[in-house]
Short mmCIF file of C-alpha atoms in Angstrom, two decimals:
data_model
loop_
_atom_site.label_atom_id
_atom_site.label_comp_id
_atom_site.label_asym_id
_atom_site.label_seq_id
_atom_site.Cartn_x
_atom_site.Cartn_y
_atom_site.Cartn_z
CA MET A 1 11.55 1.18 13.62
CA ALA A 2 13.32 -2.12 14.28
CA ASN A 3 15.84 -3.25 11.66
CA GLU A 4 13.80 -6.32 10.71
CA THR A 5 10.62 -4.28 10.29
CA GLN A 6 12.49 -1.63 8.31
CA GLU A 7 13.97 -4.26 5.99
CA ARG A 8 10.56 -5.85 5.46
CA VAL A 9 8.89 -2.51 4.77
CA GLU A 10 11.57 -1.66 2.22
CA LEU A 11 11.06 -5.02 0.47
CA LEU A 12 7.33 -4.28 0.21
CA VAL A 13 7.97 -0.70 -0.94
CA ASP A 14 10.34 -2.05 -3.59
CA TYR A 15 7.63 -4.43 -4.80
CA ILE A 16 5.05 -1.61 -4.98
CA MET A 17 7.40 0.81 -6.75
CA LYS A 18 8.33 -1.77 -9.37
CA ASN A 19 4.97 -3.47 -9.92
CA CYS A 20 2.04 -1.21 -9.02
CA LEU A 21 0.87 1.54 -11.35
CA TRP A 22 -1.67 2.87 -8.84
CA GLN A 23 1.08 4.79 -7.03
CA PHE A 24 1.27 7.31 -9.90
CA HIS A 25 -1.93 9.33 -9.42
CA SER A 26 -1.27 12.94 -10.34
CA ARG A 27 -2.70 14.70 -7.27
CA ALA A 28 -1.75 14.37 -3.61
CA TRP A 29 -5.34 13.88 -2.43
CA ASP A 30 -5.82 11.05 -4.95
CA ARG A 31 -2.68 9.35 -3.69
CA GLU A 32 -3.70 9.79 -0.04
CA LYS A 33 -7.14 8.32 -0.63
CA GLN A 34 -5.83 5.48 -2.74
CA ASN A 35 -2.93 4.58 -0.43
CA ALA A 36 -5.34 4.47 2.51
CA GLY A 37 -7.88 2.33 0.64
CA ILE A 38 -5.38 -0.16 -0.75
CA MET A 39 -3.39 -0.47 2.48
CA LEU A 40 -6.61 -1.02 4.48
CA LYS A 41 -7.81 -3.74 2.13
CA THR A 42 -4.35 -5.34 2.02
CA ARG A 43 -4.23 -5.50 5.81
CA GLN A 44 -7.74 -6.96 5.96
CA LEU A 45 -6.83 -9.64 3.41
CA LEU A 46 -3.55 -10.52 5.11
CA CYS A 47 -5.32 -10.72 8.49
CA GLU A 48 -8.20 -12.71 6.95
CA GLU A 49 -10.76 -10.10 8.01
CA PRO A 50 -13.96 -9.15 6.18
CA VAL A 51 -13.45 -6.66 3.35
CA ASP A 52 -16.09 -4.03 2.50
CA LEU A 53 -16.85 -4.12 -1.24
CA SER A 54 -19.91 -1.87 -1.19
CA THR A 55 -18.64 0.94 -3.43
CA PRO A 56 -16.86 0.98 -6.79
CA ALA A 57 -13.80 2.49 -5.07
CA ASP A 58 -13.82 -0.32 -2.48
CA ARG A 59 -13.87 -2.90 -5.25
CA CYS A 60 -11.06 -1.13 -7.13
CA TYR A 61 -8.86 -0.98 -4.01
CA TRP A 62 -9.69 -4.61 -3.24
CA VAL A 63 -8.45 -5.80 -6.64
CA ASP A 64 -5.08 -4.10 -6.16
CA ALA A 65 -4.89 -5.32 -2.57
CA MET A 66 -5.77 -8.89 -3.57
CA VAL A 67 -2.96 -9.02 -6.12
CA MET A 68 -0.48 -7.62 -3.61
CA ALA A 69 -1.54 -9.87 -0.73
CA GLU A 70 -1.39 -13.01 -2.87
CA THR A 71 1.99 -12.08 -4.35
CA TRP A 72 3.44 -11.12 -0.98
CA ARG A 73 2.33 -14.45 0.53
CA GLN A 74 4.15 -16.27 -2.26
CA LYS A 75 7.23 -14.06 -2.47
CA PHE A 76 7.82 -13.28 1.21
CA ASP A 77 7.54 -16.40 3.40
CA TRP A 78 7.85 -14.35 6.56
CA ILE A 79 4.42 -12.78 5.93
CA ASN A 80 2.82 -16.19 6.40
CA THR A 81 4.40 -16.54 9.86
CA MET A 82 3.25 -13.18 11.23
CA ASP A 83 0.31 -12.78 13.60
CA LYS A 84 -2.47 -10.21 13.08
CA ALA A 85 -0.88 -7.64 15.38
CA GLY A 86 2.42 -7.93 13.53
CA LEU A 87 0.74 -7.68 10.13
CA THR A 88 -1.27 -4.67 11.25
CA ALA A 89 1.85 -2.89 12.47
CA LEU A 90 3.77 -3.81 9.32
CA VAL A 91 1.06 -2.50 6.98
CA GLN A 92 0.70 0.71 9.05
CA THR A 93 4.44 1.34 8.85
CA LEU A 94 4.38 0.54 5.13
CA HIS A 95 1.47 2.95 4.64
CA GLU A 96 3.38 5.74 6.39
CA ARG A 97 6.51 5.07 4.33
CA LEU A 98 4.50 4.92 1.11
CA ASN A 99 2.80 8.23 1.90
CA PHE A 100 6.18 9.82 2.50
CA LEU A 101 7.68 8.50 -0.73
CA THR A 102 4.68 9.23 -2.96
CA ILE A 103 3.22 12.36 -1.33
CA THR A 104 4.93 14.33 1.44
CA GLY A 105 8.52 13.59 0.40
CA SER A 106 7.86 13.72 -3.33
CA LEU A 107 9.45 16.47 -5.39
CA ASN A 108 6.68 16.21 -8.00
CA ALA A 109 5.22 19.74 -8.12
CA GLU A 110 2.09 18.51 -9.93
CA LEU A 111 0.91 16.90 -6.70
CA THR A 112 0.23 20.29 -5.11
CA ASP A 113 -0.58 22.40 -8.19
CA LYS A 114 -4.04 23.86 -7.48
CA ARG A 115 -4.73 24.26 -11.22
CA TYR A 116 -4.07 20.62 -12.04
#
């Protein structure tokens, strides 16, 4: 990962970790599904693509994505200068980093407890 991309991803991770409660689901599969849904909708919004709102889950992910996309556009000027390919790559890298921090690299044993 290039230094600039890494720095940008870490800025976005920092925002999510400090401002988004959705990252705290108690099971790994919930976090995987939610991270995927919110990151997809965020990318679509940032790239000005159509967003599917056909299910309650889609609408829930969209609300979180809308808040993030609007805040990121205001807080991080560089987002407004990126093209669609750059935004897509950035959000994909962010999604992978977020999955590592909240799921695969997490020491929270509740995430994998079959009885929980």
